[in-house]
Amino acid sequence: MKENIAKEGFNSKIGAIAAAAGSAVGLGNVWRFPYVLGQNGGAAFLLVYVLFMLLIALPVLMSEFSIGRKAGLPVLGAFQTLAPGKKWYLIGFAGVLCAFVILFYYNIVSGWTLMYAYLSATGQLASLDESQINQTFEQSSQDPVTCIFWMVLMLGATGFVVARGVEKGIEQYSKILMPILLILIIVVCIRSLTLDGASDGISFLLSPDFSKLTPRALFEALGQAFFSLSIGMGTMTTYGSYISKKQNLPQAALSVALLDFFIAFLCGLMIFPCAFAFGINPGQGAGLVFVTLPNIFNKMAMGQIFSVVFFLLLVVAALTSSISLLEVVVTFVKSQFGLKRRMSTLVSSITIGILGIGCAVSPTLFDFFDKISANVLLPLGAFFIVLFIPLRLGKKAVREEMEANGTPFKLFNVYYFLTKYIVPLAILLIFTNSILSWMGYGLFD
Ligand code: TRP
């Protein structure tokens, strides 16, 4: 199987790691994390999320990096080379399916983001009160024509970049723009934390109420950790193959995970104090960020400019993620059906667009694809990826790969124990638990 993701462009020492971080940081942090946390009761969810990040997601990320760098090939090739003639490469196919499913709804959310940049640029969000802001989101997100219009714009932009194979160019820009987004998030955080009534939001985020920890919350925390880190679908295996042998691999994984968590946490600090200050229901779902943020901007000096720049930078963050997701699908279509890059981009984008229209028309479908990709497909992918380590690669080979730069990995035995026993077991347990409770009250309600 040929994969065409070019290797050049990662000459700088931290280039590959920055690219992996760029894939991880996206709407998953700014949009998905606050809404899922809000629906699952706040602080107790956050605690579980941190645990899952450290004990489950981080070992998966380290495993993906090791597999990719050891093989020196993107995901499909990596599994084929390390386990020739075996079925492990199916992990790569599952990853393509997952990228495809994520794109159905991801473009809708990026579309909303672009729409909000437009609405603030044209002054349509300024001086609205909280109920009008709420109405604006409800009206536009429930209007299929509006949703489809913005979704098609974002999908078109993504397709344009992928068809021309210029994603490396975008990456250069995003290296400058993403730190600016981070600074803006911090500024907005400060404003949100100093609103009257912010303290209820802080305690929602920081004082745990364990009665809220349902089986579904565990399931969602796991899915969110995987989604946010882009793991469980082989993307990080591919990025691993770009990381130089001189890099400290465990440390690289740790930095990506810490940065990703830090940004998600900041977004929590940005959203919840404001949500509570304005009486917005934190569990209201996928619109949370869009009904909250405009209220903060309206309370800021030069809020309108802030709002436009913020949403535009968020569009860039979304675009870099959707480009790399579409890249996975296009590469697959190209090699499977022998199409040219432009043709496979066109075919993939049209299919994604049609299913995206389905999501724009039906919130149930939107939710279904959102939940099935993060909570079912990614954990399943991760389950097989970590099992590959003890079953196929072996302890010695992973250790060598992790320590290839000459620095001993002091916690290797902890990593290996987690990877061999705890991660697969935890995924299985959380799954079974959820399926059992599903029989009682429905998995996705
Ligand atoms: N992690 C991305 C985000 O937080 C979403 C994502 C999941 C992703 N898997 C991916 C992005 C693979 C790029 C490639 O928004």
CSV table of C-alpha atoms and ligand atoms in Angstrom, one decimal:
chain,number,residue,atom,x,y,z
A,1,MET,CA,0.0,0.0,0.0
A,2,LYS,CA,1.5,3.3,-1.0
A,3,GLU,CA,1.0,6.3,1.2
A,4,ASN,CA,1.9,9.7,-0.1
A,5,ILE,CA,2.3,11.9,2.9
A,6,ALA,CA,5.5,13.7,2.1
A,7,LYS,CA,8.2,13.5,4.6
A,8,GLU,CA,9.9,16.7,3.8
A,9,GLY,CA,9.2,19.8,5.8
A,10,PHE,CA,10.2,18.4,9.2
A,11,ASN,CA,13.8,19.5,9.1
A,12,SER,CA,13.6,21.6,12.3
A,13,LYS,CA,14.2,19.7,15.5
A,14,ILE,CA,10.7,19.9,16.8
A,15,GLY,CA,8.9,20.1,13.5
A,16,ALA,CA,7.4,16.6,13.6
A,17,ILE,CA,6.3,17.1,17.2
A,18,ALA,CA,4.8,20.5,16.5
A,19,ALA,CA,2.9,18.9,13.7
A,20,ALA,CA,1.6,16.1,16.0
A,21,ALA,CA,0.6,18.8,18.5
A,22,GLY,CA,-1.2,20.7,15.6
A,23,SER,CA,-3.2,17.6,14.8
A,24,ALA,CA,-4.1,17.1,18.4
A,25,VAL,CA,-5.2,20.7,19.1
A,26,GLY,CA,-8.4,21.6,17.4
A,27,LEU,CA,-12.1,21.8,17.8
A,28,GLY,CA,-11.7,18.8,20.1
A,29,ASN,CA,-10.2,21.1,22.7
A,30,VAL,CA,-12.2,24.3,22.2
A,31,TRP,CA,-15.6,23.0,21.2
A,32,ARG,CA,-15.9,19.3,22.2
A,33,PHE,CA,-14.2,19.2,25.6
A,34,PRO,CA,-16.3,21.9,27.2
A,35,TYR,CA,-19.5,20.5,25.8
A,36,VAL,CA,-18.8,16.9,26.8
A,37,LEU,CA,-17.6,18.0,30.2
A,38,GLY,CA,-20.7,20.2,30.7
A,39,GLN,CA,-23.0,17.3,29.9
A,40,ASN,CA,-21.2,14.9,32.3
A,41,GLY,CA,-21.2,16.9,35.4
A,42,GLY,CA,-18.0,19.0,35.5
A,43,ALA,CA,-15.2,18.4,38.0
A,44,ALA,CA,-15.7,14.7,38.6
A,45,PHE,CA,-15.5,14.2,34.8
A,46,LEU,CA,-12.4,16.4,34.7
A,47,LEU,CA,-10.7,14.2,37.3
A,48,VAL,CA,-11.5,11.0,35.4
A,49,TYR,CA,-10.4,12.7,32.2
A,50,VAL,CA,-7.0,13.5,33.7
A,51,LEU,CA,-6.6,10.0,34.9
A,52,PHE,CA,-7.5,8.5,31.5
A,53,MET,CA,-5.2,10.9,29.8
A,54,LEU,CA,-2.2,9.8,31.9
A,55,LEU,CA,-2.9,6.1,32.3
A,56,ILE,CA,-4.6,5.3,29.1
A,57,ALA,CA,-4.2,7.9,26.4
A,58,LEU,CA,-0.5,8.7,27.0
A,59,PRO,CA,0.6,5.0,26.7
A,60,VAL,CA,-1.5,4.8,23.5
A,61,LEU,CA,0.2,7.9,22.1
A,62,MET,CA,3.7,6.5,23.1
A,63,SER,CA,2.8,3.2,21.4
A,64,GLU,CA,1.7,4.9,18.2
A,65,PHE,CA,4.8,7.0,18.1
A,66,SER,CA,7.0,4.0,18.6
A,67,ILE,CA,5.3,1.9,16.0
A,68,GLY,CA,5.5,4.6,13.4
A,69,ARG,CA,9.1,5.6,14.1
A,70,LYS,CA,10.3,2.0,14.2
A,71,ALA,CA,8.8,1.3,10.8
A,72,GLY,CA,9.6,4.7,9.4
A,73,LEU,CA,6.4,4.5,7.5
A,74,PRO,CA,2.8,5.9,7.7
A,75,VAL,CA,0.2,3.7,9.4
A,76,LEU,CA,-0.7,1.1,6.8
A,77,GLY,CA,2.9,0.5,5.7
A,78,ALA,CA,4.0,0.5,9.3
A,79,PHE,CA,1.8,-2.4,10.3
A,80,GLN,CA,2.5,-4.2,7.1
A,81,THR,CA,6.2,-3.9,7.6
A,82,LEU,CA,6.3,-4.8,11.2
A,83,ALA,CA,3.8,-7.7,10.9
A,84,PRO,CA,4.1,-8.9,7.3
A,85,GLY,CA,1.2,-11.1,6.1
A,86,LYS,CA,-0.8,-10.4,9.2
A,87,LYS,CA,-4.1,-8.7,9.7
A,88,TRP,CA,-2.7,-5.8,11.8
A,89,TYR,CA,-2.7,-3.4,8.9
A,90,LEU,CA,-6.5,-3.4,9.2
A,91,ILE,CA,-5.9,-0.9,12.0
A,92,GLY,CA,-5.0,1.5,9.2
A,93,PHE,CA,-8.3,0.8,7.4
A,94,ALA,CA,-10.2,1.3,10.6
A,95,GLY,CA,-8.4,4.7,10.9
A,96,VAL,CA,-9.5,5.7,7.4
A,97,LEU,CA,-13.1,4.8,8.3
A,98,CYS,CA,-12.8,6.9,11.4
A,99,ALA,CA,-11.4,9.9,9.7
A,100,PHE,CA,-14.2,9.7,7.2
A,101,VAL,CA,-16.9,9.5,9.9
A,102,ILE,CA,-15.3,12.4,11.9
A,103,LEU,CA,-15.4,14.6,8.8
A,104,PHE,CA,-19.1,14.2,8.4
A,105,TYR,CA,-19.8,16.5,11.4
A,106,TYR,CA,-16.4,18.2,11.9
A,107,ASN,CA,-17.0,20.4,8.9
A,108,ILE,CA,-20.3,21.5,10.3
A,109,VAL,CA,-18.7,22.7,13.5
A,110,SER,CA,-15.9,24.4,11.5
A,111,GLY,CA,-18.7,25.9,9.4
A,112,TRP,CA,-20.4,27.3,12.6
A,113,THR,CA,-17.0,28.8,13.6
A,114,LEU,CA,-16.6,30.5,10.3
A,115,MET,CA,-20.2,31.7,10.5
A,116,TYR,CA,-19.4,33.2,13.9
A,117,ALA,CA,-16.4,35.0,12.5
A,118,TYR,CA,-18.7,36.5,9.9
A,119,LEU,CA,-21.5,37.4,12.3
A,120,SER,CA,-19.1,39.2,14.6
A,121,ALA,CA,-17.3,41.0,11.7
A,122,THR,CA,-20.7,42.3,10.5
A,123,GLY,CA,-21.6,43.3,14.1
A,124,GLN,CA,-24.5,40.9,14.4
A,125,LEU,CA,-23.4,39.5,17.7
A,126,ALA,CA,-22.5,42.8,19.4
A,127,SER,CA,-24.9,44.1,22.0
A,128,LEU,CA,-27.1,41.0,22.0
A,129,ASP,CA,-28.2,39.8,25.4
A,130,GLU,CA,-27.7,36.2,26.4
A,131,SER,CA,-31.1,35.0,25.2
A,132,GLN,CA,-30.7,36.7,21.9
A,133,ILE,CA,-27.3,35.0,21.5
A,134,ASN,CA,-28.9,31.7,22.3
A,135,GLN,CA,-31.6,32.4,19.7
A,136,THR,CA,-29.0,33.2,17.1
A,137,PHE,CA,-27.3,29.9,17.6
A,138,GLU,CA,-30.6,28.0,17.6
A,139,GLN,CA,-31.9,29.6,14.5
A,140,SER,CA,-28.7,29.2,12.5
A,141,SER,CA,-27.8,25.7,13.7
A,142,GLN,CA,-31.3,24.5,13.1
A,143,ASP,CA,-31.5,26.0,9.6
A,144,PRO,CA,-30.2,23.4,7.3
A,145,VAL,CA,-29.5,25.9,4.5
A,146,THR,CA,-27.3,28.1,6.7
A,147,CYS,CA,-25.4,25.1,8.1
A,148,ILE,CA,-24.9,23.5,4.7
A,149,PHE,CA,-23.7,26.8,3.3
A,150,TRP,CA,-20.9,27.3,5.9
A,151,MET,CA,-20.1,23.6,5.9
A,152,VAL,CA,-19.6,23.6,2.2
A,153,LEU,CA,-17.3,26.6,2.4
A,154,MET,CA,-15.1,24.8,5.0
A,155,LEU,CA,-15.2,21.5,3.2
A,156,GLY,CA,-14.3,23.3,-0.1
A,157,ALA,CA,-11.4,25.0,1.6
A,158,THR,CA,-10.2,21.7,3.0
A,159,GLY,CA,-10.6,20.0,-0.3
A,160,PHE,CA,-8.8,22.8,-2.1
A,161,VAL,CA,-5.7,22.5,0.1
A,162,VAL,CA,-5.7,18.7,0.0
A,163,ALA,CA,-6.2,18.5,-3.8
A,164,ARG,CA,-3.2,20.7,-4.3
A,165,GLY,CA,-1.1,19.0,-1.7
A,166,VAL,CA,-0.1,22.2,-0.1
A,167,GLU,CA,-0.9,21.3,3.5
A,168,LYS,CA,2.7,21.9,4.5
A,169,GLY,CA,2.2,25.5,3.6
A,170,ILE,CA,-0.7,25.8,5.9
A,171,GLU,CA,1.3,24.1,8.6
A,172,GLN,CA,3.9,27.0,8.4
A,173,TYR,CA,1.1,29.5,9.0
A,174,SER,CA,-0.4,27.6,11.8
A,175,LYS,CA,2.9,27.5,13.6
A,176,ILE,CA,2.5,31.3,14.0
A,177,LEU,CA,-1.2,31.5,14.3
A,178,MET,CA,-1.8,28.8,16.9
A,179,PRO,CA,0.4,30.4,19.6
A,180,ILE,CA,-1.6,33.6,19.0
A,181,LEU,CA,-4.8,31.6,19.5
A,182,LEU,CA,-3.4,30.3,22.7
A,183,ILE,CA,-2.7,33.9,23.9
A,184,LEU,CA,-6.3,34.9,23.0
A,185,ILE,CA,-7.7,32.0,24.9
A,186,ILE,CA,-5.8,33.1,27.9
A,187,VAL,CA,-7.0,36.7,27.6
A,188,VAL,CA,-10.6,35.5,27.2
A,189,CYS,CA,-10.1,33.2,30.2
A,190,ILE,CA,-9.1,36.1,32.3
A,191,ARG,CA,-12.1,38.1,31.3
A,192,SER,CA,-14.4,35.2,31.9
A,193,LEU,CA,-12.9,34.5,35.4
A,194,THR,CA,-13.5,38.1,36.4
A,195,LEU,CA,-17.2,38.2,35.5
A,196,ASP,CA,-19.7,38.7,38.3
A,197,GLY,CA,-20.9,35.2,39.2
A,198,ALA,CA,-17.9,33.4,37.7
A,199,SER,CA,-17.2,31.5,40.9
A,200,ASP,CA,-20.0,29.0,40.4
A,201,GLY,CA,-18.4,28.1,37.1
A,202,ILE,CA,-15.1,27.6,38.8
A,203,SER,CA,-16.5,25.3,41.3
A,204,PHE,CA,-18.4,23.4,38.6
A,205,LEU,CA,-15.1,22.8,37.0
A,206,LEU,CA,-13.0,22.2,40.1
A,207,SER,CA,-15.2,20.7,43.0
A,208,PRO,CA,-16.1,17.2,42.0
A,209,ASP,CA,-19.6,15.7,42.6
A,210,PHE,CA,-19.0,12.0,42.2
A,211,SER,CA,-22.7,11.2,42.0
A,212,LYS,CA,-22.5,12.5,38.5
A,213,LEU,CA,-20.0,9.8,37.4
A,214,THR,CA,-22.2,7.5,35.4
A,215,PRO,CA,-20.9,4.7,33.2
A,216,ARG,CA,-21.7,7.0,30.3
A,217,ALA,CA,-19.5,9.7,31.8
A,218,LEU,CA,-16.5,7.2,31.9
A,219,PHE,CA,-17.2,6.2,28.3
A,220,GLU,CA,-17.4,9.8,27.2
A,221,ALA,CA,-14.2,10.8,29.1
A,222,LEU,CA,-12.3,8.0,27.4
A,223,GLY,CA,-13.6,8.9,24.0
A,224,GLN,CA,-12.8,12.6,24.5
A,225,ALA,CA,-9.3,11.8,25.5
A,226,PHE,CA,-8.7,9.7,22.4
A,227,PHE,CA,-10.4,12.2,20.1
A,228,SER,CA,-8.5,15.2,21.5
A,229,LEU,CA,-5.2,13.5,21.2
A,230,SER,CA,-6.0,12.2,17.6
A,231,ILE,CA,-5.2,8.6,18.8
A,232,GLY,CA,-6.7,5.3,18.1
A,233,MET,CA,-6.8,5.8,14.3
A,234,GLY,CA,-3.2,5.6,13.2
A,235,THR,CA,-2.7,9.3,12.6
A,236,MET,CA,-0.2,9.5,15.4
A,237,THR,CA,1.5,6.4,14.1
A,238,THR,CA,2.0,8.3,10.8
A,239,TYR,CA,3.3,11.3,12.7
A,240,GLY,CA,5.6,9.0,14.7
A,241,SER,CA,7.3,8.0,11.5
A,242,TYR,CA,8.3,11.7,10.9
A,243,ILE,CA,9.9,12.0,14.3
A,244,SER,CA,13.7,11.9,14.2
A,245,LYS,CA,15.6,9.0,16.0
A,246,LYS,CA,17.4,11.7,17.9
A,247,GLN,CA,14.3,12.8,19.7
A,248,ASN,CA,13.3,11.5,23.1
A,249,LEU,CA,10.1,9.7,22.2
A,250,PRO,CA,8.4,9.3,25.6
A,251,GLN,CA,9.1,13.0,26.2
A,252,ALA,CA,7.7,14.0,22.9
A,253,ALA,CA,4.5,12.1,23.7
A,254,LEU,CA,4.3,13.7,27.1
A,255,SER,CA,4.7,17.2,25.7
A,256,VAL,CA,1.9,16.7,23.1
A,257,ALA,CA,-0.4,15.3,25.8
A,258,LEU,CA,0.3,18.0,28.3
A,259,LEU,CA,-0.1,20.8,25.8
A,260,ASP,CA,-3.4,19.3,24.5
A,261,PHE,CA,-4.7,18.9,28.0
A,262,PHE,CA,-3.6,22.4,29.1
A,263,ILE,CA,-5.4,24.0,26.2
A,264,ALA,CA,-8.6,21.9,26.8
A,265,PHE,CA,-8.4,22.9,30.5
A,266,LEU,CA,-8.0,26.6,29.6
A,267,CYS,CA,-11.0,26.3,27.4
A,268,GLY,CA,-13.0,24.9,30.4
A,269,LEU,CA,-11.8,28.0,32.4
A,270,MET,CA,-12.9,30.2,29.5
A,271,ILE,CA,-16.4,28.7,29.1
A,272,PHE,CA,-17.8,27.7,32.5
A,273,PRO,CA,-17.4,30.9,34.6
A,274,CYS,CA,-19.1,32.7,31.8
A,275,ALA,CA,-21.8,30.1,31.3
A,276,PHE,CA,-22.7,30.3,35.0
A,277,ALA,CA,-22.4,34.1,35.1
A,278,PHE,CA,-25.0,34.3,32.3
A,279,GLY,CA,-27.2,31.5,33.5
A,280,ILE,CA,-26.4,29.3,30.5
A,281,ASN,CA,-27.0,25.5,31.0
A,282,PRO,CA,-23.6,23.9,31.0
A,283,GLY,CA,-25.1,20.6,29.8
A,284,GLN,CA,-26.8,22.0,26.8
A,285,GLY,CA,-24.7,20.2,24.3
A,286,ALA,CA,-22.9,20.9,21.1
A,287,GLY,CA,-23.8,24.6,21.0
A,288,LEU,CA,-22.2,25.4,24.3
A,289,VAL,CA,-19.2,27.3,23.1
A,290,PHE,CA,-21.2,29.3,20.6
A,291,VAL,CA,-23.8,30.5,23.0
A,292,THR,CA,-21.2,31.3,25.7
A,293,LEU,CA,-18.3,33.1,24.0
A,294,PRO,CA,-20.2,36.0,22.4
A,295,ASN,CA,-21.3,37.0,25.9
A,296,ILE,CA,-17.7,37.3,27.0
A,297,PHE,CA,-16.8,39.3,23.9
A,298,ASN,CA,-19.6,41.7,24.6
A,299,LYS,CA,-18.2,42.4,28.0
A,300,MET,CA,-14.7,43.1,26.6
A,301,ALA,CA,-13.1,46.3,25.4
A,302,MET,CA,-12.7,46.0,21.7
A,303,GLY,CA,-14.7,42.8,22.0
A,304,GLN,CA,-15.9,42.8,18.4
A,305,ILE,CA,-12.3,42.8,17.0
A,306,PHE,CA,-11.4,40.2,19.6
A,307,SER,CA,-14.3,38.1,18.6
A,308,VAL,CA,-13.5,38.2,14.8
A,309,VAL,CA,-9.9,37.3,15.4
A,310,PHE,CA,-10.7,34.6,17.8
A,311,PHE,CA,-13.2,32.8,15.6
A,312,LEU,CA,-10.9,33.2,12.6
A,313,LEU,CA,-8.0,31.6,14.4
A,314,LEU,CA,-10.3,28.9,15.5
A,315,VAL,CA,-11.2,28.4,11.8
A,316,VAL,CA,-7.5,27.9,11.1
A,317,ALA,CA,-7.2,25.3,14.0
A,318,ALA,CA,-10.2,23.5,12.6
A,319,LEU,CA,-8.8,23.7,9.1
A,320,THR,CA,-5.5,22.1,10.0
A,321,SER,CA,-7.3,19.2,11.7
A,322,SER,CA,-9.8,18.7,8.9
A,323,ILE,CA,-7.0,18.8,6.3
A,324,SER,CA,-5.1,16.0,8.0
A,325,LEU,CA,-8.3,14.0,8.4
A,326,LEU,CA,-9.2,14.5,4.7
A,327,GLU,CA,-5.6,13.7,3.7
A,328,VAL,CA,-6.0,10.2,5.3
A,329,VAL,CA,-9.2,9.5,3.3
A,330,VAL,CA,-7.9,10.9,0.1
A,331,THR,CA,-4.6,8.9,0.3
A,332,PHE,CA,-6.7,5.8,0.8
A,333,VAL,CA,-9.1,6.4,-2.0
A,334,LYS,CA,-6.2,7.3,-4.3
A,335,SER,CA,-4.3,4.1,-3.7
A,336,GLN,CA,-7.4,1.8,-3.5
A,337,PHE,CA,-9.1,3.0,-6.6
A,338,GLY,CA,-6.1,4.2,-8.6
A,339,LEU,CA,-7.5,7.7,-8.9
A,340,LYS,CA,-5.5,10.9,-9.3
A,341,ARG,CA,-5.1,13.1,-6.2
A,342,ARG,CA,-7.6,15.7,-7.5
A,343,MET,CA,-10.2,13.1,-8.5
A,344,SER,CA,-9.9,11.3,-5.2
A,345,THR,CA,-10.2,14.6,-3.3
A,346,LEU,CA,-13.3,15.4,-5.3
A,347,VAL,CA,-14.9,12.0,-4.8
A,348,SER,CA,-14.1,12.0,-1.1
A,349,SER,CA,-15.3,15.5,-0.5
A,350,ILE,CA,-18.6,15.0,-2.3
A,351,THR,CA,-19.3,11.9,-0.3
A,352,ILE,CA,-18.4,13.6,3.0
A,353,GLY,CA,-20.5,16.6,1.9
A,354,ILE,CA,-23.6,14.5,1.3
A,355,LEU,CA,-23.3,12.8,4.7
A,356,GLY,CA,-22.5,16.2,6.2
A,357,ILE,CA,-25.8,17.4,4.8
A,358,GLY,CA,-27.5,14.5,6.6
A,359,CYS,CA,-25.9,15.8,9.8
A,360,ALA,CA,-26.9,19.4,9.1
A,361,VAL,CA,-30.5,18.3,8.7
A,362,SER,CA,-30.7,15.9,11.6
A,363,PRO,CA,-29.1,16.6,14.9
A,364,THR,CA,-29.6,13.0,15.8
A,365,LEU,CA,-27.4,11.9,13.0
A,366,PHE,CA,-24.8,14.6,13.9
A,367,ASP,CA,-24.8,13.2,17.5
A,368,PHE,CA,-24.6,9.7,16.3
A,369,PHE,CA,-21.5,10.2,14.1
A,370,ASP,CA,-19.9,12.4,16.8
A,371,LYS,CA,-20.4,9.7,19.5
A,372,ILE,CA,-19.7,6.6,17.4
A,373,SER,CA,-16.4,8.0,16.1
A,374,ALA,CA,-15.0,9.2,19.4
A,375,ASN,CA,-16.5,6.7,21.9
A,376,VAL,CA,-16.6,3.5,19.8
A,377,LEU,CA,-14.2,3.6,16.8
A,378,LEU,CA,-11.3,5.3,18.5
A,379,PRO,CA,-11.2,3.1,21.7
A,380,LEU,CA,-11.5,0.0,19.5
A,381,GLY,CA,-8.6,1.2,17.3
A,382,ALA,CA,-6.6,2.0,20.4
A,383,PHE,CA,-7.3,-1.5,21.9
A,384,PHE,CA,-5.7,-3.2,18.9
A,385,ILE,CA,-2.8,-0.7,18.6
A,386,VAL,CA,-1.7,-1.2,22.2
A,387,LEU,CA,-2.1,-5.0,21.9
A,388,PHE,CA,0.3,-4.9,18.9
A,389,ILE,CA,3.1,-3.9,21.3
A,390,PRO,CA,3.2,-7.1,23.5
A,391,LEU,CA,1.7,-9.4,20.9
A,392,ARG,CA,3.8,-8.5,18.0
A,393,LEU,CA,6.5,-6.0,18.5
A,394,GLY,CA,7.8,-7.3,21.9
A,395,LYS,CA,9.1,-5.6,25.0
A,396,LYS,CA,12.7,-5.4,23.9
A,397,ALA,CA,12.0,-3.8,20.5
A,398,VAL,CA,9.7,-1.1,22.0
A,399,ARG,CA,12.2,-0.3,24.6
A,400,GLU,CA,14.9,0.1,22.0
A,401,GLU,CA,12.7,2.4,20.0
A,402,MET,CA,11.8,4.5,23.0
A,403,GLU,CA,15.4,4.8,24.0
A,404,ALA,CA,16.8,5.2,20.5
A,405,ASN,CA,18.3,8.6,21.3
A,406,GLY,CA,20.4,7.1,24.1
A,407,THR,CA,18.3,8.5,27.0
A,408,PRO,CA,17.0,5.7,29.2
A,409,PHE,CA,13.2,5.7,29.7
A,410,LYS,CA,13.0,5.4,33.5
A,411,LEU,CA,9.3,4.6,33.6
A,412,PHE,CA,9.5,2.1,30.8
A,413,ASN,CA,8.2,-0.7,33.0
A,414,VAL,CA,5.2,1.3,34.1
A,415,TYR,CA,4.5,2.2,30.4
A,416,TYR,CA,4.8,-1.5,29.5
A,417,PHE,CA,2.6,-2.7,32.3
A,418,LEU,CA,-0.1,-0.1,31.4
A,419,THR,CA,0.1,-1.0,27.7
A,420,LYS,CA,0.0,-4.7,28.2
A,421,TYR,CA,-2.7,-5.0,30.9
A,422,ILE,CA,-4.3,-1.8,32.1
A,423,VAL,CA,-5.1,-0.1,28.8
A,424,PRO,CA,-6.8,-3.1,27.0
A,425,LEU,CA,-8.5,-4.1,30.2
A,426,ALA,CA,-9.8,-0.6,30.9
A,427,ILE,CA,-11.1,-0.2,27.4
A,428,LEU,CA,-12.9,-3.6,27.6
A,429,LEU,CA,-14.3,-2.8,31.0
A,430,ILE,CA,-15.6,0.7,30.1
A,431,PHE,CA,-17.1,-0.8,27.0
A,432,THR,CA,-18.9,-3.7,28.7
A,433,ASN,CA,-20.0,-1.5,31.4
A,434,SER,CA,-21.5,0.9,29.0
A,435,ILE,CA,-23.2,-1.8,27.0
A,436,LEU,CA,-24.7,-3.2,30.2
A,437,SER,CA,-26.0,0.2,31.2
A,438,TRP,CA,-27.2,0.8,27.6
A,439,MET,CA,-29.7,-2.1,28.1
A,440,GLY,CA,-31.1,0.1,30.9
A,441,TYR,CA,-31.1,3.5,29.4
A,442,GLY,CA,-29.6,3.9,26.0
A,443,LEU,CA,-25.9,4.5,25.2
A,444,PHE,CA,-26.1,7.9,23.6
A,445,ASP,CA,-29.0,9.6,25.4
B,1,TRP,N1,-7.7,16.0,17.7
B,1,TRP,C1,-8.5,16.7,16.8
B,1,TRP,C2,-9.1,17.8,17.6
B,1,TRP,O1,-9.0,17.9,18.8
B,1,TRP,C3,-9.5,15.9,16.1
B,1,TRP,C4,-8.9,14.7,15.5
B,1,TRP,C5,-9.1,13.4,15.8
B,1,TRP,C6,-8.0,14.6,14.4
B,1,TRP,N2,-8.4,12.6,15.0
B,1,TRP,C7,-7.7,13.3,14.2
B,1,TRP,C8,-7.3,15.6,13.7
B,1,TRP,C9,-6.8,12.9,13.2
B,1,TRP,C10,-6.4,15.2,12.7
B,1,TRP,C11,-6.2,13.9,12.5
B,1,TRP,O2,-9.9,18.6,17.0
